[in-house]
């Protein structure tokens, strides 16, 4: 989406049906419109969603379990770069519950990326 701005000098005298009418004194007015343009590429769907496979790209220094009583502990080699898991749920502020082979942990999105699986179409 693109925003277009139009500026003109008008005064605000009285309001009729939700729109201010112009008068004689000069007051700047800005109109903002949201419009689609053909030049913009279509937005892609987010790659990360519940059930998506992921791969750890950087080991977090501390990890937090996604249990009902979460436990925060130092990552002593439990979660390593290259570990593969699956997204279980989304939390606020780019925090994800990720199921790994050693358990389910809450990880920030900067520590993993979507794993792109290649499907063989040889029948």
Short mmCIF file of N, CA and C in Angstrom, two decimals:
data_model
loop_
_atom_site.label_atom_id
_atom_site.label_comp_id
_atom_site.label_asym_id
_atom_site.label_seq_id
_atom_site.Cartn_x
_atom_site.Cartn_y
_atom_site.Cartn_z
N UNK A 1 0.83 -1.17 0.00
CA UNK A 1 0.00 0.00 0.00
C UNK A 1 0.87 1.23 0.00
N UNK A 2 0.41 2.26 -0.63
CA UNK A 2 1.16 3.50 -0.69
C UNK A 2 0.32 4.62 -0.09
N UNK A 3 0.98 5.60 0.44
CA UNK A 3 0.30 6.76 0.99
C UNK A 3 0.54 7.94 0.08
N UNK A 4 -0.51 8.70 -0.17
CA UNK A 4 -0.34 9.92 -0.97
C UNK A 4 -0.75 11.10 -0.09
N UNK A 5 0.00 12.17 -0.18
CA UNK A 5 -0.24 13.35 0.62
C UNK A 5 -0.58 14.52 -0.29
N UNK A 6 -1.62 15.27 0.08
CA UNK A 6 -1.99 16.47 -0.64
C UNK A 6 -2.08 17.60 0.37
N UNK A 7 -1.52 18.73 0.03
CA UNK A 7 -1.49 19.85 0.96
C UNK A 7 -2.08 21.07 0.29
N UNK A 8 -2.86 21.84 1.06
CA UNK A 8 -3.40 23.09 0.52
C UNK A 8 -3.63 24.05 1.67
N UNK A 9 -3.84 25.32 1.35
CA UNK A 9 -4.08 26.34 2.38
C UNK A 9 -5.55 26.65 2.42
N UNK A 10 -6.19 26.36 3.56
CA UNK A 10 -7.61 26.65 3.75
C UNK A 10 -7.83 27.05 5.19
N UNK A 11 -8.99 27.51 5.52
CA UNK A 11 -9.34 27.74 6.91
C UNK A 11 -10.53 26.85 7.25
N UNK A 12 -10.64 26.57 8.53
CA UNK A 12 -11.71 25.71 8.98
C UNK A 12 -12.78 26.59 9.63
N UNK A 13 -13.93 26.71 8.98
CA UNK A 13 -14.94 27.61 9.51
C UNK A 13 -16.06 26.85 10.21
N UNK A 14 -16.70 25.90 9.59
CA UNK A 14 -17.75 25.15 10.24
C UNK A 14 -17.78 23.73 9.67
N UNK A 15 -18.39 22.87 10.41
CA UNK A 15 -18.40 21.47 10.01
C UNK A 15 -19.78 21.10 9.50
N UNK A 16 -19.83 20.49 8.31
CA UNK A 16 -21.09 20.00 7.76
C UNK A 16 -20.90 18.53 7.42
N UNK A 17 -21.73 17.71 7.95
CA UNK A 17 -21.75 16.26 7.73
C UNK A 17 -20.36 15.64 7.84
N UNK A 18 -19.62 16.00 8.89
CA UNK A 18 -18.33 15.39 9.17
C UNK A 18 -17.16 15.95 8.39
N UNK A 19 -17.34 17.00 7.56
CA UNK A 19 -16.26 17.58 6.76
C UNK A 19 -16.18 19.07 7.05
N UNK A 20 -14.97 19.57 7.30
CA UNK A 20 -14.78 20.99 7.56
C UNK A 20 -14.82 21.76 6.25
N UNK A 21 -15.54 22.86 6.24
CA UNK A 21 -15.61 23.72 5.06
C UNK A 21 -14.49 24.74 5.11
N UNK A 22 -14.03 25.17 3.95
CA UNK A 22 -12.94 26.14 3.90
C UNK A 22 -13.48 27.56 3.97
N UNK A 23 -12.66 28.44 4.56
CA UNK A 23 -13.01 29.85 4.68
C UNK A 23 -11.95 30.69 4.00
N UNK A 24 -11.68 31.89 4.53
CA UNK A 24 -10.76 32.80 3.86
C UNK A 24 -9.36 32.80 4.46
N UNK A 25 -9.17 32.50 5.76
CA UNK A 25 -7.83 32.55 6.34
C UNK A 25 -7.06 31.27 6.00
N UNK A 26 -5.73 31.36 6.08
CA UNK A 26 -4.88 30.26 5.63
C UNK A 26 -4.49 29.33 6.78
N UNK A 27 -4.90 28.08 6.68
CA UNK A 27 -4.51 27.02 7.61
C UNK A 27 -4.13 25.81 6.76
N UNK A 28 -2.93 25.25 6.93
CA UNK A 28 -2.57 24.11 6.10
C UNK A 28 -3.40 22.88 6.44
N UNK A 29 -3.72 22.12 5.41
CA UNK A 29 -4.49 20.90 5.58
C UNK A 29 -3.77 19.77 4.85
N UNK A 30 -3.74 18.63 5.44
CA UNK A 30 -3.10 17.47 4.84
C UNK A 30 -4.13 16.37 4.70
N UNK A 31 -4.22 15.82 3.51
CA UNK A 31 -5.12 14.70 3.25
C UNK A 31 -4.27 13.46 3.05
N UNK A 32 -4.61 12.39 3.75
CA UNK A 32 -3.88 11.13 3.63
C UNK A 32 -4.81 10.10 3.06
N UNK A 33 -4.39 9.47 1.97
CA UNK A 33 -5.18 8.42 1.35
C UNK A 33 -4.34 7.17 1.23
N UNK A 34 -4.95 6.06 1.41
CA UNK A 34 -4.27 4.78 1.28
C UNK A 34 -4.75 4.16 -0.03
N UNK A 35 -3.83 3.88 -0.93
CA UNK A 35 -4.23 3.34 -2.21
C UNK A 35 -3.27 2.24 -2.65
N UNK A 36 -3.76 1.33 -3.45
CA UNK A 36 -2.95 0.26 -4.02
C UNK A 36 -2.27 0.77 -5.28
N UNK A 37 -1.03 0.40 -5.47
CA UNK A 37 -0.35 0.75 -6.71
C UNK A 37 0.13 -0.53 -7.38
N UNK A 38 0.20 -0.51 -8.67
CA UNK A 38 0.60 -1.69 -9.43
C UNK A 38 2.11 -1.93 -9.32
N UNK A 39 2.86 -0.92 -8.89
CA UNK A 39 4.32 -1.06 -8.82
C UNK A 39 4.77 -1.88 -7.62
N UNK A 40 3.94 -1.98 -6.59
CA UNK A 40 4.32 -2.70 -5.39
C UNK A 40 4.18 -4.21 -5.60
N UNK A 41 5.16 -4.98 -5.13
CA UNK A 41 5.02 -6.43 -5.23
C UNK A 41 3.99 -6.92 -4.22
N UNK A 42 3.31 -8.01 -4.51
CA UNK A 42 2.35 -8.53 -3.55
C UNK A 42 3.04 -9.00 -2.29
N UNK A 43 2.40 -8.82 -1.17
CA UNK A 43 2.99 -9.22 0.10
C UNK A 43 2.96 -10.74 0.23
N UNK A 44 4.09 -11.28 0.70
CA UNK A 44 4.16 -12.71 0.90
C UNK A 44 3.59 -13.07 2.26
N UNK A 45 3.08 -14.29 2.36
CA UNK A 45 2.62 -14.77 3.65
C UNK A 45 3.83 -14.97 4.54
N UNK A 46 3.67 -14.76 5.83
CA UNK A 46 4.81 -15.00 6.72
C UNK A 46 5.22 -16.46 6.65
N UNK A 47 6.52 -16.71 6.62
CA UNK A 47 7.00 -18.07 6.52
C UNK A 47 6.80 -18.84 7.82
N UNK A 48 6.84 -18.14 8.93
CA UNK A 48 6.70 -18.81 10.21
C UNK A 48 5.24 -18.84 10.63
N UNK A 49 4.75 -20.04 10.91
CA UNK A 49 3.42 -20.21 11.44
C UNK A 49 3.39 -21.50 12.24
N UNK A 50 2.34 -21.73 12.97
CA UNK A 50 2.25 -22.92 13.80
C UNK A 50 2.37 -24.16 12.93
N UNK A 51 3.25 -25.05 13.31
CA UNK A 51 3.48 -26.28 12.56
C UNK A 51 4.65 -26.21 11.60
N UNK A 52 5.22 -25.02 11.40
CA UNK A 52 6.34 -24.86 10.47
C UNK A 52 7.60 -25.47 11.06
N UNK A 53 8.38 -26.18 10.24
CA UNK A 53 9.68 -26.67 10.72
C UNK A 53 10.68 -25.53 10.76
N UNK A 54 11.55 -25.55 11.77
CA UNK A 54 12.56 -24.50 11.92
C UNK A 54 13.92 -25.14 12.19
N UNK A 55 14.97 -24.34 12.01
CA UNK A 55 16.32 -24.76 12.33
C UNK A 55 16.97 -23.67 13.17
N UNK A 56 17.65 -24.07 14.22
CA UNK A 56 18.31 -23.11 15.11
C UNK A 56 19.56 -22.59 14.41
N UNK A 57 19.73 -21.27 14.31
CA UNK A 57 20.89 -20.68 13.66
C UNK A 57 21.89 -20.12 14.66
N UNK A 58 21.43 -19.82 15.88
CA UNK A 58 22.31 -19.30 16.92
C UNK A 58 21.81 -19.83 18.26
N UNK A 59 22.71 -20.33 19.07
CA UNK A 59 22.32 -20.88 20.37
C UNK A 59 22.04 -19.74 21.34
N UNK A 60 20.85 -19.72 21.96
CA UNK A 60 20.57 -18.68 22.96
C UNK A 60 21.39 -18.92 24.23
N UNK A 61 21.71 -17.86 24.94
CA UNK A 61 22.50 -17.99 26.17
C UNK A 61 21.66 -18.56 27.31
N UNK A 62 20.39 -18.18 27.35
CA UNK A 62 19.47 -18.74 28.34
C UNK A 62 18.25 -19.27 27.61
N UNK A 63 17.64 -20.31 28.16
CA UNK A 63 16.43 -20.87 27.56
C UNK A 63 15.35 -20.94 28.62
N UNK A 64 14.11 -20.82 28.17
CA UNK A 64 12.96 -20.85 29.06
C UNK A 64 12.01 -21.93 28.58
N UNK A 65 11.61 -22.82 29.47
CA UNK A 65 10.70 -23.88 29.08
C UNK A 65 9.32 -23.30 28.83
N UNK A 66 8.55 -24.00 28.01
CA UNK A 66 7.20 -23.55 27.68
C UNK A 66 6.16 -24.31 28.49
N UNK A 67 6.51 -24.73 29.69
CA UNK A 67 5.59 -25.45 30.56
C UNK A 67 4.66 -24.48 31.26
N UNK A 68 3.67 -25.01 31.98
CA UNK A 68 2.75 -24.14 32.71
C UNK A 68 3.48 -23.39 33.82
N UNK A 69 4.53 -23.99 34.38
CA UNK A 69 5.43 -23.32 35.33
C UNK A 69 6.80 -23.22 34.66
N UNK A 70 7.04 -22.16 33.86
CA UNK A 70 8.28 -22.08 33.09
C UNK A 70 9.52 -21.99 33.97
N UNK A 71 10.60 -22.53 33.44
CA UNK A 71 11.88 -22.52 34.15
C UNK A 71 12.91 -21.85 33.24
N UNK A 72 13.58 -20.84 33.75
CA UNK A 72 14.62 -20.14 33.00
C UNK A 72 15.97 -20.66 33.46
N UNK A 73 16.79 -21.13 32.51
CA UNK A 73 18.10 -21.67 32.86
C UNK A 73 19.13 -21.31 31.81
N UNK A 74 20.38 -21.40 32.20
CA UNK A 74 21.46 -21.16 31.25
C UNK A 74 21.50 -22.31 30.25
N UNK A 75 21.75 -21.99 29.00
CA UNK A 75 21.83 -23.01 27.96
C UNK A 75 23.21 -23.65 28.02
N UNK A 76 23.29 -24.82 28.63
CA UNK A 76 24.55 -25.54 28.76
C UNK A 76 24.68 -26.58 27.65
N UNK A 77 24.51 -26.15 26.42
CA UNK A 77 24.63 -27.06 25.28
C UNK A 77 23.38 -27.84 24.98
N UNK A 78 22.24 -27.49 25.60
CA UNK A 78 20.99 -28.19 25.31
C UNK A 78 20.46 -27.84 23.93
N UNK A 79 20.43 -26.54 23.62
CA UNK A 79 19.97 -26.07 22.32
C UNK A 79 21.19 -25.59 21.55
N UNK A 80 21.48 -26.25 20.43
CA UNK A 80 22.68 -25.95 19.64
C UNK A 80 22.30 -25.50 18.24
N UNK A 81 23.16 -24.73 17.57
CA UNK A 81 22.90 -24.39 16.16
C UNK A 81 22.82 -25.67 15.34
N UNK A 82 21.84 -25.73 14.46
CA UNK A 82 21.63 -26.90 13.63
C UNK A 82 20.52 -27.80 14.15
N UNK A 83 20.07 -27.59 15.38
CA UNK A 83 18.94 -28.37 15.90
C UNK A 83 17.69 -28.03 15.10
N UNK A 84 16.86 -29.03 14.88
CA UNK A 84 15.64 -28.87 14.10
C UNK A 84 14.45 -29.07 15.01
N UNK A 85 13.41 -28.26 14.83
CA UNK A 85 12.21 -28.38 15.63
C UNK A 85 10.99 -27.92 14.85
N UNK A 86 9.88 -27.79 15.56
CA UNK A 86 8.63 -27.38 14.94
C UNK A 86 7.96 -26.36 15.85
N UNK A 87 7.35 -25.34 15.25
CA UNK A 87 6.68 -24.28 16.01
C UNK A 87 5.37 -24.82 16.57
N UNK A 88 5.19 -24.62 17.88
CA UNK A 88 3.98 -25.08 18.56
C UNK A 88 2.98 -23.94 18.70
N UNK A 89 3.46 -22.73 19.06
CA UNK A 89 2.57 -21.59 19.20
C UNK A 89 3.35 -20.29 19.11
N UNK A 90 2.60 -19.20 18.91
CA UNK A 90 3.17 -17.86 18.79
C UNK A 90 2.86 -17.09 20.05
N UNK A 91 3.84 -16.38 20.56
CA UNK A 91 3.68 -15.54 21.73
C UNK A 91 3.93 -14.08 21.31
N UNK A 92 3.60 -13.10 22.15
CA UNK A 92 3.85 -11.70 21.79
C UNK A 92 5.33 -11.39 21.61
N UNK A 93 5.60 -10.36 20.82
CA UNK A 93 6.95 -9.81 20.60
C UNK A 93 7.93 -10.81 20.02
N UNK A 94 7.56 -11.49 18.96
CA UNK A 94 8.44 -12.40 18.21
C UNK A 94 9.00 -13.51 19.11
N UNK A 95 8.19 -13.99 20.02
CA UNK A 95 8.56 -15.11 20.88
C UNK A 95 7.74 -16.31 20.44
N UNK A 96 8.38 -17.46 20.29
CA UNK A 96 7.74 -18.65 19.75
C UNK A 96 7.96 -19.83 20.68
N UNK A 97 6.95 -20.66 20.83
CA UNK A 97 7.11 -21.93 21.52
C UNK A 97 7.54 -22.94 20.48
N UNK A 98 8.73 -23.52 20.66
CA UNK A 98 9.32 -24.42 19.67
C UNK A 98 9.54 -25.79 20.30
N UNK A 99 9.02 -26.82 19.65
CA UNK A 99 9.21 -28.19 20.10
C UNK A 99 10.49 -28.74 19.50
N UNK A 100 11.47 -29.02 20.35
CA UNK A 100 12.73 -29.62 19.94
C UNK A 100 12.77 -31.06 20.44
N UNK A 101 13.82 -31.80 20.12
CA UNK A 101 13.92 -33.19 20.56
C UNK A 101 14.07 -33.31 22.07
N UNK A 102 14.55 -32.26 22.73
CA UNK A 102 14.77 -32.30 24.18
C UNK A 102 13.64 -31.66 24.97
N UNK A 103 12.63 -31.12 24.32
CA UNK A 103 11.50 -30.49 25.00
C UNK A 103 11.00 -29.27 24.25
N UNK A 104 10.03 -28.60 24.84
CA UNK A 104 9.44 -27.40 24.24
C UNK A 104 9.96 -26.17 24.98
N UNK A 105 10.50 -25.22 24.21
CA UNK A 105 11.12 -24.03 24.77
C UNK A 105 10.57 -22.78 24.11
N UNK A 106 10.61 -21.66 24.84
CA UNK A 106 10.25 -20.35 24.30
C UNK A 106 11.51 -19.72 23.74
N UNK A 107 11.52 -19.45 22.44
CA UNK A 107 12.70 -18.89 21.79
C UNK A 107 12.33 -17.63 21.04
N UNK A 108 13.24 -16.66 21.06
CA UNK A 108 13.09 -15.44 20.28
C UNK A 108 13.31 -15.78 18.80
N UNK A 109 12.63 -15.07 17.91
CA UNK A 109 12.72 -15.34 16.49
C UNK A 109 14.09 -15.14 15.88
N UNK A 110 14.99 -14.43 16.57
CA UNK A 110 16.32 -14.20 16.01
C UNK A 110 17.21 -15.43 16.12
N UNK A 111 16.82 -16.41 16.92
CA UNK A 111 17.65 -17.60 17.11
C UNK A 111 17.36 -18.72 16.12
N UNK A 112 16.33 -18.61 15.31
CA UNK A 112 16.01 -19.66 14.36
C UNK A 112 15.45 -19.07 13.08
N UNK A 113 15.38 -19.91 12.05
CA UNK A 113 14.76 -19.50 10.78
C UNK A 113 13.93 -20.65 10.26
N UNK A 114 13.07 -20.34 9.31
CA UNK A 114 12.21 -21.37 8.73
C UNK A 114 13.06 -22.37 7.96
N UNK A 115 12.74 -23.63 8.11
CA UNK A 115 13.45 -24.69 7.40
C UNK A 115 12.65 -25.00 6.15
N UNK A 116 13.29 -24.81 5.00
CA UNK A 116 12.61 -25.05 3.74
C UNK A 116 12.87 -26.49 3.31
N UNK A 117 11.82 -27.26 3.30
CA UNK A 117 11.93 -28.68 2.92
C UNK A 117 11.67 -28.83 1.43
N UNK A 118 12.48 -29.61 0.78
CA UNK A 118 12.28 -29.90 -0.64
C UNK A 118 11.50 -31.19 -0.76
N UNK A 119 10.39 -31.13 -1.48
CA UNK A 119 9.58 -32.31 -1.67
C UNK A 119 9.90 -32.92 -3.01
N UNK A 120 10.14 -34.22 -3.02
CA UNK A 120 10.41 -34.93 -4.26
C UNK A 120 9.09 -35.25 -4.96
N UNK A 121 9.02 -34.92 -6.23
CA UNK A 121 7.80 -35.17 -7.01
C UNK A 121 8.02 -36.34 -7.96
N UNK A 122 8.91 -37.25 -7.61
CA UNK A 122 9.17 -38.40 -8.48
C UNK A 122 8.20 -39.53 -8.14
N UNK A 123 7.28 -39.78 -9.03
CA UNK A 123 6.30 -40.86 -8.85
C UNK A 123 6.54 -41.96 -9.83
#
